[in-house]
CSV table of C-alpha atoms and ligand atoms in Angstrom, one decimal:
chain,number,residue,atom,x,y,z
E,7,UNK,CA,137.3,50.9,148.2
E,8,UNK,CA,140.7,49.3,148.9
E,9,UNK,CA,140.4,46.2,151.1
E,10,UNK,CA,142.0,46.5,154.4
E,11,UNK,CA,144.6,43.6,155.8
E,12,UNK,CA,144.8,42.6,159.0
E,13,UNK,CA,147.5,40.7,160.8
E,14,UNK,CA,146.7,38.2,163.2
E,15,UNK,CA,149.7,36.2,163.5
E,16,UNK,CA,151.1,33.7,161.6
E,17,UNK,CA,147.7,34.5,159.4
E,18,UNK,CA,146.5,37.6,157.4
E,19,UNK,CA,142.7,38.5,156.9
E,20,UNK,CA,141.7,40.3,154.6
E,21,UNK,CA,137.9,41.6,154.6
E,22,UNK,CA,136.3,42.6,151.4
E,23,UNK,CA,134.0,45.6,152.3
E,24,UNK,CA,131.8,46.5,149.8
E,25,UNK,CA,131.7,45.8,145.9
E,26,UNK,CA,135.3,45.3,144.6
E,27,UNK,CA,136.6,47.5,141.6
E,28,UNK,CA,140.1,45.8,139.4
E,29,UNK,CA,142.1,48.3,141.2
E,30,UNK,CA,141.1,46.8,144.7
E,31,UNK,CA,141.4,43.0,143.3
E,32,UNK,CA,144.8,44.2,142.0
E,33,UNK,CA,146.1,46.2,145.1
E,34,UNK,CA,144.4,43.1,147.5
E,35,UNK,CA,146.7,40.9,145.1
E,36,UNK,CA,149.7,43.2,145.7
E,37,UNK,CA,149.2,43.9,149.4
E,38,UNK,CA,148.5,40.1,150.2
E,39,UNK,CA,151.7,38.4,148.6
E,40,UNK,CA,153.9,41.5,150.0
E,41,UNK,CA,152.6,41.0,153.7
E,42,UNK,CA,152.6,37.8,153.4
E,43,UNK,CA,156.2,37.8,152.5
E,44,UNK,CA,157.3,40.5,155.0
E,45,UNK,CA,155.4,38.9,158.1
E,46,UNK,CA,156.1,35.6,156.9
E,47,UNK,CA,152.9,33.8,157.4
E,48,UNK,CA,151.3,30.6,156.9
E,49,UNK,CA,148.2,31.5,156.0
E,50,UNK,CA,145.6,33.9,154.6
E,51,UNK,CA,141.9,34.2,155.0
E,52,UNK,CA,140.2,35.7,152.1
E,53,UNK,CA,136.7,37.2,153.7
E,54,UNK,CA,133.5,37.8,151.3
E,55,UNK,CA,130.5,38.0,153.5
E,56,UNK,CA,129.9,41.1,152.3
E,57,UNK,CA,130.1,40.8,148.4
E,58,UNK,CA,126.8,41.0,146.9
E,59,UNK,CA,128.1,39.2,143.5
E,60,UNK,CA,130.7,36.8,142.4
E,61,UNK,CA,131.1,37.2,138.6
E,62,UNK,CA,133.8,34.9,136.7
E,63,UNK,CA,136.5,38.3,136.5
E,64,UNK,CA,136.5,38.4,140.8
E,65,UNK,CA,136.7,34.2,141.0
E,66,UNK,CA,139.3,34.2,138.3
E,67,UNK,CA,141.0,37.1,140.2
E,68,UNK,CA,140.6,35.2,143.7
E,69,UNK,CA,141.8,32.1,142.1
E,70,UNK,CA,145.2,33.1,140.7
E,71,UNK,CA,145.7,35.1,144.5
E,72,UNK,CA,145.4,31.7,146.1
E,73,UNK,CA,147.7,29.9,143.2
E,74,UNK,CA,150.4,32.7,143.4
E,75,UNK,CA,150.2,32.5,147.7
E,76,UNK,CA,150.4,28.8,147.3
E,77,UNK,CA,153.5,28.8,145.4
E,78,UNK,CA,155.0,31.3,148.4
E,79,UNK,CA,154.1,28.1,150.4
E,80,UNK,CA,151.2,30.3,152.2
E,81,UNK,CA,147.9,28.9,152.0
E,82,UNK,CA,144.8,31.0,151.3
E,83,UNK,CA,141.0,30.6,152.6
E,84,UNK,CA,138.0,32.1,150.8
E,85,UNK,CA,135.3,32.2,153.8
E,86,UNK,CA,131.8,33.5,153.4
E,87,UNK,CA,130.5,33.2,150.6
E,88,UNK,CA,127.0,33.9,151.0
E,89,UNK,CA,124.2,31.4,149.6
E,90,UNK,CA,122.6,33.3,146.6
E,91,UNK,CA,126.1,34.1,145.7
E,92,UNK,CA,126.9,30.4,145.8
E,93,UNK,CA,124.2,29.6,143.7
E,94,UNK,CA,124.5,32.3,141.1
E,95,UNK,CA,128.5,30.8,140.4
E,96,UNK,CA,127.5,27.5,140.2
E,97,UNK,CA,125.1,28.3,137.5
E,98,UNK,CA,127.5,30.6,135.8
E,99,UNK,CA,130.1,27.4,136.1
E,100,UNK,CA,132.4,28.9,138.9
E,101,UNK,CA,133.0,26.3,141.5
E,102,UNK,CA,136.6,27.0,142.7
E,103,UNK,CA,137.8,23.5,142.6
E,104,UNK,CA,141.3,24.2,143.3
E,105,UNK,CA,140.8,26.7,146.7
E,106,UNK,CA,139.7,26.1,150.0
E,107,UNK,CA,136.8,27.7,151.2
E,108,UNK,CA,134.9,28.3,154.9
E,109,UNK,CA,131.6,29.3,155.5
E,110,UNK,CA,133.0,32.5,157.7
E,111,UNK,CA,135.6,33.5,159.1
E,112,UNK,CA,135.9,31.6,162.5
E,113,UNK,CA,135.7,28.7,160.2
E,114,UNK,CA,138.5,29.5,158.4
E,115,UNK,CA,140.9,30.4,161.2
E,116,UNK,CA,140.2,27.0,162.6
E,117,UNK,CA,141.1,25.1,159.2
E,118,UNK,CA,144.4,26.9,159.1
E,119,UNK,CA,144.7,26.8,163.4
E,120,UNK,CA,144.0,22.8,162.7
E,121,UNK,CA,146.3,22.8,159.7
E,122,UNK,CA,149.3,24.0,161.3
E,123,UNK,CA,149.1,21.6,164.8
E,124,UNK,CA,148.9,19.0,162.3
E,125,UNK,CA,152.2,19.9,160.3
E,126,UNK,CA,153.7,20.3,163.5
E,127,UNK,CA,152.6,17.1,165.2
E,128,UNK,CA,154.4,15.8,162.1
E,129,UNK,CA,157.6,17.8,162.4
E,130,UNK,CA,158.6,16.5,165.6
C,10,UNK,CA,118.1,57.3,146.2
C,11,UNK,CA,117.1,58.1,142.9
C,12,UNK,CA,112.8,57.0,142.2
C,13,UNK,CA,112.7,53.5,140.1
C,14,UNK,CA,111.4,54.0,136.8
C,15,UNK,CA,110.2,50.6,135.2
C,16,UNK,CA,112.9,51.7,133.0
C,17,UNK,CA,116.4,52.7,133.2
C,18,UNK,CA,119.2,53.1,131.2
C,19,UNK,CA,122.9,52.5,132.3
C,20,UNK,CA,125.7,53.9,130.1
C,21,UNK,CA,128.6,51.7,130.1
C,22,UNK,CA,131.6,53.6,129.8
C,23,UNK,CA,134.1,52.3,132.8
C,24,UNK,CA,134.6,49.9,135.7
C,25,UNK,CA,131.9,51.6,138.1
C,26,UNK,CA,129.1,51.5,135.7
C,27,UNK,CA,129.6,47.6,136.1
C,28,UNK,CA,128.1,48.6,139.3
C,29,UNK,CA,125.8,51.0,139.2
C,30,UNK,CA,124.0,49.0,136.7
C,31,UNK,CA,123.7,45.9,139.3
C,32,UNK,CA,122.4,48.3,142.3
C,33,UNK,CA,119.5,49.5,139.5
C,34,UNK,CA,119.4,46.4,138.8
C,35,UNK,CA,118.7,45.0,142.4
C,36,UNK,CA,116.3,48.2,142.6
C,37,UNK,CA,113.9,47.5,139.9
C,38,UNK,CA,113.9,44.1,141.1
C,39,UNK,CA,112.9,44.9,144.4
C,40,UNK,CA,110.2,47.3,143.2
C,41,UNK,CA,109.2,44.6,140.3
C,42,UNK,CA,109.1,42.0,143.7
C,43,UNK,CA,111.7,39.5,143.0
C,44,UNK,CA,113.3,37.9,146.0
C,45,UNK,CA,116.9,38.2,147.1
C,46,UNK,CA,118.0,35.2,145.5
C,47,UNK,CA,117.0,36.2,142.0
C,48,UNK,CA,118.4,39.6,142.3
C,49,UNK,CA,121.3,38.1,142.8
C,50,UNK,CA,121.0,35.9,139.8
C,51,UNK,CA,120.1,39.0,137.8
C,52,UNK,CA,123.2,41.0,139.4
C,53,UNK,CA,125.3,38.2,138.3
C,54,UNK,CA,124.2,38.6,135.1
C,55,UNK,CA,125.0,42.0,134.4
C,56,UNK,CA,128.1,41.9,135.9
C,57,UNK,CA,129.1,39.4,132.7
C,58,UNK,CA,127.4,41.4,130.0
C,59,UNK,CA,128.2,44.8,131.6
C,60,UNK,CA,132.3,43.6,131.1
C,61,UNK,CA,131.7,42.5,128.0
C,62,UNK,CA,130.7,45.2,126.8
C,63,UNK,CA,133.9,47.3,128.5
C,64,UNK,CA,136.2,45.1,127.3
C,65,UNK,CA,134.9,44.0,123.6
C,66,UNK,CA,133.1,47.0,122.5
C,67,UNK,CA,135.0,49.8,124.9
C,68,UNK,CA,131.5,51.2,125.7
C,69,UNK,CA,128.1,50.9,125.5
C,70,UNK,CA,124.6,50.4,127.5
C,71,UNK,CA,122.5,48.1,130.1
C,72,UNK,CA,118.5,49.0,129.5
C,73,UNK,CA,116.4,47.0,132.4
C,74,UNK,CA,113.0,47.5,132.1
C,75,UNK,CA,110.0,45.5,133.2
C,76,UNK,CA,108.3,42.7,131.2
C,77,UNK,CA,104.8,40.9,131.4
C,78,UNK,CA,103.6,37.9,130.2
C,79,UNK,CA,99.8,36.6,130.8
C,80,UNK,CA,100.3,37.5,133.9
C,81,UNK,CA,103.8,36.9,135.0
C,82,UNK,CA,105.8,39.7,135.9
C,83,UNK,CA,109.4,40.2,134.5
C,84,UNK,CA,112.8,42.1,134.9
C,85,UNK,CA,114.4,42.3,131.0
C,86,UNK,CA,118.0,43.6,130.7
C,87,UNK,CA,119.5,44.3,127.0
C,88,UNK,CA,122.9,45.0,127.0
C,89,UNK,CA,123.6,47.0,123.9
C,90,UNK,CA,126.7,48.1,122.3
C,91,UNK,CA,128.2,49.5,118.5
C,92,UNK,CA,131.3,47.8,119.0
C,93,UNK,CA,133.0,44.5,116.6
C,94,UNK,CA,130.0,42.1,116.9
C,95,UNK,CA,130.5,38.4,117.6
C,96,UNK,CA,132.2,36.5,113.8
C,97,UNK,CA,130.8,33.0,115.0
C,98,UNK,CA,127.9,33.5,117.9
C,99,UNK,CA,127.2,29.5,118.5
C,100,UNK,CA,130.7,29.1,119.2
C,101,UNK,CA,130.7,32.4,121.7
C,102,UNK,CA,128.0,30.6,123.5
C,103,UNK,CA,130.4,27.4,124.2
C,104,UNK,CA,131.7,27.2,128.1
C,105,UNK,CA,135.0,27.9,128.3
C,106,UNK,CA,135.3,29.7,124.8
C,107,UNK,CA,137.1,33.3,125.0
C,108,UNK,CA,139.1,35.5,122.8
C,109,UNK,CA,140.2,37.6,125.7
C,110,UNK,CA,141.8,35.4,127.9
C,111,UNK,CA,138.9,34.7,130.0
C,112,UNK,CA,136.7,32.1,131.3
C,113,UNK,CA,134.4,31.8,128.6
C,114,UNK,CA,131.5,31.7,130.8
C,115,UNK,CA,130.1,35.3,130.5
C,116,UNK,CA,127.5,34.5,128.1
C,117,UNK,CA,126.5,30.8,128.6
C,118,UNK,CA,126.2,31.4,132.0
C,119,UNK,CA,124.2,34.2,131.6
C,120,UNK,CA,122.2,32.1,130.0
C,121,UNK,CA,122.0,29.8,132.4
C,122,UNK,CA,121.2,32.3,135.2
C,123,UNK,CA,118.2,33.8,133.2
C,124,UNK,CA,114.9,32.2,132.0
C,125,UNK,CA,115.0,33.6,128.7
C,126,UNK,CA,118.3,34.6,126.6
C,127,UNK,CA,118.8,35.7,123.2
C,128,UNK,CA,121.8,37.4,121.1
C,129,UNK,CA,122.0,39.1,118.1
C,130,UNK,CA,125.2,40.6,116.7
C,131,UNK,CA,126.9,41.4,113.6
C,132,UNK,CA,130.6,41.7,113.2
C,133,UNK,CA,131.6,45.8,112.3
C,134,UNK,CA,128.1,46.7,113.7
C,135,UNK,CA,127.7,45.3,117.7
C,136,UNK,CA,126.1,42.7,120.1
C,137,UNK,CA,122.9,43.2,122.0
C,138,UNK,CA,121.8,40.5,124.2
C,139,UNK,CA,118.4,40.7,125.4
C,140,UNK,CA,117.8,38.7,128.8
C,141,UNK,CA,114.2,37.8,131.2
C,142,UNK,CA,114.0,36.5,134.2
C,143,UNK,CA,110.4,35.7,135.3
C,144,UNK,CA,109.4,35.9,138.8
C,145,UNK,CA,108.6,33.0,140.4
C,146,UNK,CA,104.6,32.7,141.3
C,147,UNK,CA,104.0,32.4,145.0
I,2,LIG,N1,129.8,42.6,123.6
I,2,LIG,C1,130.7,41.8,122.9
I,2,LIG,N2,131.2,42.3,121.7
I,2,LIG,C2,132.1,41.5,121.0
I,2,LIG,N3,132.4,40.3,121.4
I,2,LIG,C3,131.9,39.7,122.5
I,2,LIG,C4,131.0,40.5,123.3
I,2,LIG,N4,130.6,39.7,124.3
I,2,LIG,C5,131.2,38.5,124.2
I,2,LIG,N5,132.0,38.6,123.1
I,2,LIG,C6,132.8,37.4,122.5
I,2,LIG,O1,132.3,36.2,123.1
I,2,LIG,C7,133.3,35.5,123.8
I,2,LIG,C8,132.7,34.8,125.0
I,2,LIG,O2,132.3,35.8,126.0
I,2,LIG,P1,132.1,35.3,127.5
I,2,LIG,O3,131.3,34.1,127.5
I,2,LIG,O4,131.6,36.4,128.3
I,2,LIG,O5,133.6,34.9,127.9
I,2,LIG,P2,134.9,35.8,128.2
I,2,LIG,O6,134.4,37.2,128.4
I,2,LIG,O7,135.5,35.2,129.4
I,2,LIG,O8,135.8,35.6,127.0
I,2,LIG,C9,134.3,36.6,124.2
I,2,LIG,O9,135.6,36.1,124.4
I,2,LIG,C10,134.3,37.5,122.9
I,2,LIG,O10,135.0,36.9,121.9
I,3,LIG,MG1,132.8,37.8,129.5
């Protein structure tokens, strides 16, 4: 099931569904670095609440998103990753050292909301 | 919803069979009575042999099937397949060590999310990994 994106400006979120197949990591890569570009946003929240399983294909899949969005200069949030999930990639060796992560959504809005004022304070 | 056998068999021919063999999976372990967080464990698992299999071997098959020892109850998933075989399986087992451009943690980790992990394979005849997880007394 592809994952849908929704703009909430200058941030996209994105909220995985159900179960992800390649073709929806690959169109979620496509879709995200496209609307990121064409809305030009700063940010881009990554939600997984709902994924039952985090194998080392979907966190290497997540991983390059957030590296290839990084390089646009957009930063990405992974939010919700649920507890047994956590604990099932940390014993697989999957600890996503190089990407932020939330425990939900509203968490992840605010570390980009917080972000931003920051940069700006900075700016002027 | 199909009735949960204490035995099923997942043929592992493409991307969606990754799946169906964790929701039997997560089945069999709810029947068997293992908690969320191990199903999880064990999902996690066959989402790592299942793609090996797809990817080394092209196709292949997930058994799970229920275990006991003295009394312990068990969920057992072999992951079966007729494709190269591993040349050097110690080194296979190393973190980080891949010949397809992957993590290389398929198979320790498995290992590590299991309580009991064993593979046998011989190059030009296939793998088959044979996994436990034992549910944890109350
Ligand atoms: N079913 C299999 N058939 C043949 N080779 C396999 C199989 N499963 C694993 N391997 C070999 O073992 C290596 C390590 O596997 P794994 O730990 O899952 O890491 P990865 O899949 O990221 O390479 C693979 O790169 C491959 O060479
Ligand atoms: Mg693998």
């Amino acid at each position: 099931m592809p994952v849908p994106i929704l703009a909430q400006a200058p941030y996209l979120i994105a909220s995985v569904q159900a179960a992800l197949t390649d073709a929806d990591l690959i169109g979620l890569q496509n879709g995200l670095l496209d609307e990121a570009q064409r809305r030009r946003c700063q940010g881009v929240i990554v939600d997984v609440t709902a994924l039952d399983v985090m194998d080392s294909f979907s966190t290497r899949t997540l991983q390059s998103l957030a590296a290839m969005l990084r390089l646009r200069g957009v930063e990405t949030v992974i939010a919700g990753i649920q507890p047994d999930v956590a604990m099932a990639m940390v014993r697989l060796g999957l600890t996503m050292p190089d990407v932020r992560t939330a425990l939900d959504l509203d968490e992840g809005l605010a570390y980009l909301q917080a972000k931003q004022q920051g940069s700006a304070g900075r700016g002027q | 919803m199909r009735a949960v056998d204490d035995e099923m068999r997942v043929p592992i021919d493409g991307e969606l069979d990754i799946l169906t063999a964790r929701q039997d999976a997560r089945e069999l372990a709810t029947a068997l009575g293992f908690d969320g967080v191990s199903q999880t464990l064990i999902a996690t698992a066959i989402s790592e042999l299942a793609r090996n299999i797809l990817k080394y071997a092209g196709h292949g098959e997930i058994l799970l099937r229920s275990a006991a020892r003295s009394g312990a109850r068990g969920i057992t998933v072999v992951a079966a397949d007729e494709g190269p075989g591993i040349a050097d399986p110690a080194l296979a087992m190393t973190d980080g060590f891949s010949t397809g451009h992957g993590l290389g943690l398929g198979l320790p980790g498995t290992r590590r999310l299991m309580d009991d992990f064993d593979l046998v394979s011989k190059v030009g005849s296939g793998t088959v990994v044979t996994t436990t997880m034992w549910a944890r007394r109350p």
